[in-house]
Structure formats: structure tokens, C-alpha cells
Amino acid sequence: MTGFALIVAATNELGIGVHGGLPWRIPKDMAFFKHATTLIPRESKGMSNNAVIMGRVTWESIPQKFRPLPDRFNMVVSRNLNYDLHTEAAVLAGSMEEAFKVVEAKNPSRVFIIGGAQMYSMGIKKPECTHILLTRVLNKVDCDVFFPEIDPDQYRLANHEELEAYVEQEVPKGVQTYKEYQYEFQMYVRNV
Ligand code: FOL
């Protein structure tokens, strides 16, 4: 299996969602998500778009007009293989392992797990998970689903230059403010 990244926005308590959706709407974070997951890196030997792997609940949380996420290979995981995606432009898999198999056959440039909690928990344990792009939301926000603990023996907080190099773009550094939200772009990388 080739490497992949997790991308997420989470509070200090690692809250990521509430009532089947995102707890906030932060446009510049969403723009960062779109850029990071769509970017085909310069050094990429992959010949096609990036792949995004998500659980069924996350798929349903994406507004209909935005899904499948354009210019990315959309892979949805559900144990129910009769689940109807209502589009030909996304592919259903019965497990994360199956999803990786299908995705690798596509030769994507990069692979991202984009949620939710169950997908992140499975992904973060795999040695192939090389990067965690984490938008840290500094507010206390009521959440009912959580990102898994990031083991400091497994991952270290990268510096800002490493984050910018990974997304091949300038990224605002330090605490950002949007409406009532304060947030910061971070990246963790797997220890060698
Ligand atoms: N990672 C980060 N950093 N922030 C997030 O909000 C986030 N959300 C998810 C996964 N990782 C994340 C899962 N939820 C869309 C909606 C929900 C969602 C992921 C993506 C979405 O509609 N994206 C569009 C852009 C929409 C817009 O411009 O408002 C896309 O094309 O990526």
C-alpha cells in the first residue's frame, strides 16, 4: 500500500462533528481542504487525480451540490454494498481495505482519508499514514464525534515550512480568526 494522509478540522478536545455534520463553517479552512485534496504535487509520479476515501456518514454530510467532490476520485466506504450513492461518479467499497485496493488501481497522485471518526481511527493506526493535515479549532465547541488521539511516539508536529511544502502553497501562519472561530493550520508527520 502506498502512503496516504488524513485531513480533518478538530478542536483541542479533538471534536470533529455534531449531529451528522461539521460543527462550524470556516470558509478559508474549506478552501484549504479543497486545495490540499485536489493538488497534484509537482513531484508526483501518479498519473491521475488524488483519491478521497470517506465513510458513508461523511459522504451524506457533504452538501449534494458539492458531491462527488470534483477533480478527485471519490471512494465511499459502507458495509451495506446496496447503499445507493445516486451517482456514477463515486465508487462504493465494503471496507477500508477494499477502498485502498480500488484506489491503488487508479494510480492516484495522493490518497486522503477525509472522515469520519471511524475512518480516521482505522487510518491513523496504519504505518502508511504519513501525514495528518489538522486544522485546529481553538474554541470550545459541542461535538459528538471525535478524532482519535495522536500518539506522539508515532507522529510529530511539523513546522510551518513543512506544511507549506506539502501543499505547495503559502498557508496562513498562527492563529486565524473567522467570526467567533479561532483556528490554526497544523500538520503532523509520521516519525521515521
Ligand atoms: N478537513 C478540514 N480541514 N476541514 C474540513 O471542514 C473537513 N471536512 C471534512 C473532511 N476533512 C476536513 C468532511 N466534510 C465538503 C463538505 C464537507 C466535508 C468535506 C468537504 C465540501 O463540500 N467541499 C467542497 C468545497 C465546498 C465549498 O467551497 O464550500 C470541495 O470541493 O472540497
mmCIF file of C-alpha atoms and ligand atoms in Angstrom:
data_model
loop_
_atom_site.group_PDB
_atom_site.id
_atom_site.type_symbol
_atom_site.label_atom_id
_atom_site.label_comp_id
_atom_site.label_asym_id
_atom_site.label_seq_id
_atom_site.Cartn_x
_atom_site.Cartn_y
_atom_site.Cartn_z
ATOM 1 C CA MET A 1 0.000 0.000 0.000
ATOM 2 C CA THR A 2 1.289 3.461 -0.794
ATOM 3 C CA GLY A 3 1.223 6.314 1.690
ATOM 4 C CA PHE A 4 -1.784 8.411 2.483
ATOM 5 C CA ALA A 5 -2.820 11.398 4.581
ATOM 6 C CA LEU A 6 -5.659 12.218 6.932
ATOM 7 C CA ILE A 7 -7.255 15.644 6.640
ATOM 8 C CA VAL A 8 -9.504 16.996 9.375
ATOM 9 C CA ALA A 9 -10.608 20.047 11.324
ATOM 10 C CA ALA A 10 -10.732 19.336 15.045
ATOM 11 C CA THR A 11 -10.912 21.154 18.374
ATOM 12 C CA ASN A 12 -8.328 20.788 21.145
ATOM 13 C CA GLU A 13 -10.597 18.067 22.557
ATOM 14 C CA LEU A 14 -10.440 16.533 19.042
ATOM 15 C CA GLY A 15 -14.134 17.140 18.367
ATOM 16 C CA ILE A 16 -14.866 16.912 14.632
ATOM 17 C CA GLY A 17 -18.619 16.708 14.198
ATOM 18 C CA VAL A 18 -22.061 17.053 15.682
ATOM 19 C CA HIS A 19 -25.453 15.747 14.573
ATOM 20 C CA GLY A 20 -24.035 14.199 11.381
ATOM 21 C CA GLY A 21 -22.278 17.340 10.136
ATOM 22 C CA LEU A 22 -19.448 19.744 10.747
ATOM 23 C CA PRO A 23 -19.857 21.857 13.929
ATOM 24 C CA TRP A 24 -18.649 25.034 12.144
ATOM 25 C CA ARG A 25 -18.364 26.660 8.741
ATOM 26 C CA ILE A 26 -14.962 28.229 8.215
ATOM 27 C CA PRO A 27 -14.628 29.174 4.519
ATOM 28 C CA LYS A 28 -10.822 29.515 4.466
ATOM 29 C CA ASP A 29 -10.459 26.108 6.075
ATOM 30 C CA MET A 30 -12.800 24.627 3.459
ATOM 31 C CA ALA A 31 -10.720 26.323 0.732
ATOM 32 C CA PHE A 32 -7.601 24.780 2.300
ATOM 33 C CA PHE A 33 -9.309 21.361 2.298
ATOM 34 C CA LYS A 34 -10.242 21.759 -1.352
ATOM 35 C CA HIS A 35 -6.745 22.889 -2.371
ATOM 36 C CA ALA A 36 -4.890 20.255 -0.340
ATOM 37 C CA THR A 37 -7.018 17.353 -1.533
ATOM 38 C CA THR A 38 -7.120 18.468 -5.193
ATOM 39 C CA LEU A 39 -3.462 19.490 -5.645
ATOM 40 C CA ILE A 40 -1.423 17.155 -7.805
ATOM 41 C CA PRO A 41 2.072 17.674 -6.430
ATOM 42 C CA ARG A 42 4.912 18.609 -8.779
ATOM 43 C CA GLU A 43 6.989 15.585 -7.834
ATOM 44 C CA SER A 44 4.022 13.261 -8.314
ATOM 45 C CA LYS A 45 4.592 10.189 -10.407
ATOM 46 C CA GLY A 46 0.879 9.404 -10.175
ATOM 47 C CA MET A 47 -0.943 9.977 -13.403
ATOM 48 C CA SER A 48 -4.434 10.722 -12.195
ATOM 49 C CA ASN A 49 -6.316 12.839 -9.696
ATOM 50 C CA ASN A 50 -5.999 12.373 -5.981
ATOM 51 C CA ALA A 51 -8.351 9.968 -4.237
ATOM 52 C CA VAL A 52 -10.525 10.860 -1.262
ATOM 53 C CA ILE A 53 -11.740 7.998 0.919
ATOM 54 C CA MET A 54 -14.653 8.663 3.242
ATOM 55 C CA GLY A 55 -17.188 6.818 5.312
ATOM 56 C CA ARG A 56 -20.854 6.757 4.346
ATOM 57 C CA VAL A 57 -21.825 9.278 7.059
ATOM 58 C CA THR A 58 -19.252 11.779 5.785
ATOM 59 C CA TRP A 59 -20.485 11.288 2.212
ATOM 60 C CA GLU A 60 -24.009 12.168 3.359
ATOM 61 C CA SER A 61 -22.684 15.213 5.233
ATOM 62 C CA ILE A 62 -21.287 16.795 2.068
ATOM 63 C CA PRO A 63 -23.891 19.125 0.527
ATOM 64 C CA GLN A 64 -25.411 17.434 -2.561
ATOM 65 C CA LYS A 65 -24.230 20.208 -4.869
ATOM 66 C CA PHE A 66 -20.592 19.565 -3.838
ATOM 67 C CA ARG A 67 -20.537 15.790 -4.178
ATOM 68 C CA PRO A 68 -18.859 13.894 -5.582
ATOM 69 C CA LEU A 69 -16.018 16.272 -4.706
ATOM 70 C CA PRO A 70 -14.863 17.488 -8.151
ATOM 71 C CA ASP A 71 -11.441 16.649 -9.610
ATOM 72 C CA ARG A 72 -10.895 13.927 -7.020
ATOM 73 C CA PHE A 73 -11.623 10.201 -7.162
ATOM 74 C CA ASN A 74 -14.393 9.758 -4.581
ATOM 75 C CA MET A 75 -14.407 6.472 -2.682
ATOM 76 C CA VAL A 76 -17.170 5.811 -0.144
ATOM 77 C CA VAL A 77 -16.974 3.031 2.458
ATOM 78 C CA SER A 78 -20.112 1.285 3.711
ATOM 79 C CA ARG A 79 -20.733 -2.247 4.944
ATOM 80 C CA ASN A 80 -24.001 -2.050 3.020
ATOM 81 C CA LEU A 81 -22.946 -2.731 -0.568
ATOM 82 C CA ASN A 82 -26.526 -1.999 -1.668
ATOM 83 C CA TYR A 83 -26.135 1.595 -0.494
ATOM 84 C CA ASP A 84 -27.156 3.917 -3.337
ATOM 85 C CA LEU A 85 -24.692 6.772 -3.933
ATOM 86 C CA HIS A 86 -27.086 8.266 -6.539
ATOM 87 C CA THR A 87 -24.147 8.945 -8.842
ATOM 88 C CA GLU A 88 -21.826 7.017 -11.137
ATOM 89 C CA ALA A 89 -19.056 9.454 -10.295
ATOM 90 C CA ALA A 90 -18.229 7.929 -6.911
ATOM 91 C CA VAL A 91 -17.356 4.353 -6.028
ATOM 92 C CA LEU A 92 -18.607 2.266 -3.111
ATOM 93 C CA ALA A 93 -16.410 -0.166 -1.183
ATOM 94 C CA GLY A 94 -17.338 -2.558 1.609
ATOM 95 C CA SER A 95 -14.309 -1.851 3.782
ATOM 96 C CA MET A 96 -11.327 0.441 4.002
ATOM 97 C CA GLU A 97 -9.070 -2.356 2.767
ATOM 98 C CA GLU A 98 -11.284 -2.772 -0.289
ATOM 99 C CA ALA A 99 -11.274 1.000 -0.797
ATOM 100 C CA PHE A 100 -7.459 1.069 -0.808
ATOM 101 C CA LYS A 101 -7.360 -1.730 -3.366
ATOM 102 C CA VAL A 102 -9.721 0.073 -5.729
ATOM 103 C CA VAL A 103 -7.939 3.379 -5.219
ATOM 104 C CA GLU A 104 -4.449 1.986 -5.843
ATOM 105 C CA ALA A 105 -5.550 0.504 -9.142
ATOM 106 C CA LYS A 106 -6.356 4.102 -10.203
ATOM 107 C CA ASN A 107 -2.770 5.237 -9.632
ATOM 108 C CA PRO A 108 -3.739 8.419 -7.796
ATOM 109 C CA SER A 109 -1.174 11.082 -7.008
ATOM 110 C CA ARG A 110 -2.176 11.278 -3.361
ATOM 111 C CA VAL A 111 -4.716 9.494 -1.191
ATOM 112 C CA PHE A 112 -6.638 11.266 1.587
ATOM 113 C CA ILE A 113 -8.923 9.903 4.237
ATOM 114 C CA ILE A 114 -11.438 12.701 4.781
ATOM 115 C CA GLY A 115 -13.550 11.227 7.581
ATOM 116 C CA GLY A 116 -15.299 10.446 9.674
ATOM 117 C CA ALA A 117 -14.325 9.200 13.106
ATOM 118 C CA GLN A 118 -14.353 5.511 12.176
ATOM 119 C CA MET A 119 -12.263 6.048 9.030
ATOM 120 C CA TYR A 120 -9.771 8.234 10.913
ATOM 121 C CA SER A 121 -9.422 5.665 13.717
ATOM 122 C CA MET A 122 -8.612 2.919 11.243
ATOM 123 C CA GLY A 123 -6.344 5.120 9.139
ATOM 124 C CA ILE A 124 -4.230 6.676 11.895
ATOM 125 C CA LYS A 125 -3.016 3.241 13.034
ATOM 126 C CA LYS A 126 -1.630 2.267 9.654
ATOM 127 C CA PRO A 127 2.087 2.780 9.068
ATOM 128 C CA GLU A 128 1.211 4.034 5.566
ATOM 129 C CA CYS A 129 -0.471 7.060 7.144
ATOM 130 C CA THR A 130 2.353 9.554 6.649
ATOM 131 C CA HIS A 131 0.655 12.948 7.183
ATOM 132 C CA ILE A 132 -2.182 14.425 9.237
ATOM 133 C CA LEU A 133 -3.394 17.807 8.000
ATOM 134 C CA LEU A 134 -5.199 19.140 11.041
ATOM 135 C CA THR A 135 -6.969 22.461 11.246
ATOM 136 C CA ARG A 136 -7.002 23.110 14.966
ATOM 137 C CA VAL A 137 -10.184 24.894 16.073
ATOM 138 C CA LEU A 138 -9.328 26.605 19.339
ATOM 139 C CA ASN A 139 -12.883 27.281 20.522
ATOM 140 C CA LYS A 140 -14.826 25.037 22.836
ATOM 141 C CA VAL A 141 -17.402 23.515 20.501
ATOM 142 C CA ASP A 142 -20.004 20.910 21.368
ATOM 143 C CA CYS A 143 -19.194 17.751 19.391
ATOM 144 C CA ASP A 144 -20.478 14.188 19.415
ATOM 145 C CA VAL A 145 -17.771 12.572 17.266
ATOM 146 C CA PHE A 146 -14.041 12.782 17.813
ATOM 147 C CA PHE A 147 -10.745 12.344 16.026
ATOM 148 C CA PRO A 148 -8.513 9.652 17.606
ATOM 149 C CA GLU A 149 -5.614 10.592 19.896
ATOM 150 C CA ILE A 150 -2.426 11.416 18.010
ATOM 151 C CA ASP A 151 0.313 9.284 19.572
ATOM 152 C CA PRO A 152 3.439 11.468 19.971
ATOM 153 C CA ASP A 153 5.573 8.346 19.577
ATOM 154 C CA GLN A 154 4.064 7.890 16.109
ATOM 155 C CA TYR A 155 3.620 11.466 14.866
ATOM 156 C CA ARG A 156 5.362 14.783 15.416
ATOM 157 C CA LEU A 157 4.040 18.278 14.783
ATOM 158 C CA ALA A 158 5.717 19.513 11.619
ATOM 159 C CA ASN A 159 6.884 23.095 11.280
ATOM 160 C CA HIS A 160 5.040 25.601 9.110
ATOM 161 C CA GLU A 161 7.534 25.352 6.245
ATOM 162 C CA GLU A 162 6.946 21.605 6.018
ATOM 163 C CA LEU A 163 3.193 22.206 5.821
ATOM 164 C CA GLU A 164 3.609 24.782 3.047
ATOM 165 C CA ALA A 165 5.956 22.463 1.155
ATOM 166 C CA TYR A 166 3.432 19.630 1.367
ATOM 167 C CA VAL A 167 0.554 21.690 -0.038
ATOM 168 C CA GLU A 168 2.865 23.663 -2.381
ATOM 169 C CA GLN A 169 1.189 26.878 -1.308
ATOM 170 C CA GLU A 170 1.520 29.583 1.301
ATOM 171 C CA VAL A 171 -0.602 28.832 4.328
ATOM 172 C CA PRO A 172 -1.540 31.496 6.894
ATOM 173 C CA LYS A 173 0.664 31.006 9.942
ATOM 174 C CA GLY A 174 -0.517 31.267 13.527
ATOM 175 C CA VAL A 175 -3.972 31.779 14.960
ATOM 176 C CA GLN A 176 -6.597 32.837 12.404
ATOM 177 C CA THR A 177 -9.943 34.400 13.210
ATOM 178 C CA TYR A 178 -13.224 33.985 11.370
ATOM 179 C CA LYS A 179 -16.373 35.228 13.089
ATOM 180 C CA GLU A 180 -16.390 33.610 16.531
ATOM 181 C CA TYR A 181 -13.815 30.983 15.498
ATOM 182 C CA GLN A 182 -10.103 30.923 16.136
ATOM 183 C CA TYR A 183 -8.171 28.268 14.291
ATOM 184 C CA GLU A 184 -4.698 27.293 13.151
ATOM 185 C CA PHE A 185 -3.398 25.159 10.271
ATOM 186 C CA GLN A 186 -1.198 22.326 11.501
ATOM 187 C CA MET A 187 0.415 19.210 10.076
ATOM 188 C CA TYR A 188 1.647 16.097 11.810
ATOM 189 C CA VAL A 189 4.055 13.735 10.095
ATOM 190 C CA ARG A 190 4.857 10.156 10.935
ATOM 191 C CA ASN A 191 8.137 9.644 12.751
ATOM 192 C CA VAL A 192 10.649 7.709 10.685
HETATM 193 N N1 FOL B 1 -10.684 18.896 6.754
HETATM 194 C C1 FOL B 1 -10.657 20.206 7.083
HETATM 195 N N2 FOL B 1 -9.504 20.826 7.286
HETATM 196 N N3 FOL B 1 -11.796 20.897 7.188
HETATM 197 C C2 FOL B 1 -12.997 20.314 6.947
HETATM 198 O O1 FOL B 1 -14.030 21.002 7.044
HETATM 199 C C3 FOL B 1 -13.058 18.941 6.598
HETATM 200 N N4 FOL B 1 -14.251 18.317 6.334
HETATM 201 C C4 FOL B 1 -14.239 17.037 6.001
HETATM 202 C C5 FOL B 1 -13.027 16.352 5.944
HETATM 203 N N5 FOL B 1 -11.870 16.959 6.195
HETATM 204 C C6 FOL B 1 -11.864 18.249 6.515
HETATM 205 C C7 FOL B 1 -15.512 16.313 5.685
HETATM 206 N N6 FOL B 1 -16.615 17.191 5.403
HETATM 207 C C8 FOL B 1 -17.029 19.373 1.865
HETATM 208 C C9 FOL B 1 -18.040 19.371 2.812
HETATM 209 C C10 FOL B 1 -17.877 18.648 3.977
HETATM 210 C C11 FOL B 1 -16.721 17.912 4.223
HETATM 211 C C12 FOL B 1 -15.711 17.941 3.280
HETATM 212 C C13 FOL B 1 -15.874 18.679 2.104
HETATM 213 C C14 FOL B 1 -17.193 20.157 0.600
HETATM 214 O O2 FOL B 1 -18.296 20.467 0.211
HETATM 215 N N7 FOL B 1 -16.072 20.518 -0.083
HETATM 216 C C15 FOL B 1 -16.029 21.195 -1.369
HETATM 217 C C16 FOL B 1 -15.879 22.710 -1.221
HETATM 218 C C17 FOL B 1 -17.113 23.341 -0.701
HETATM 219 C C18 FOL B 1 -17.016 24.855 -0.541
HETATM 220 O O3 FOL B 1 -16.238 25.502 -1.260
HETATM 221 O O4 FOL B 1 -17.731 25.360 0.335
HETATM 222 C C19 FOL B 1 -14.809 20.691 -2.141
HETATM 223 O O5 FOL B 1 -14.819 20.777 -3.372
HETATM 224 O O6 FOL B 1 -13.846 20.227 -1.491
#
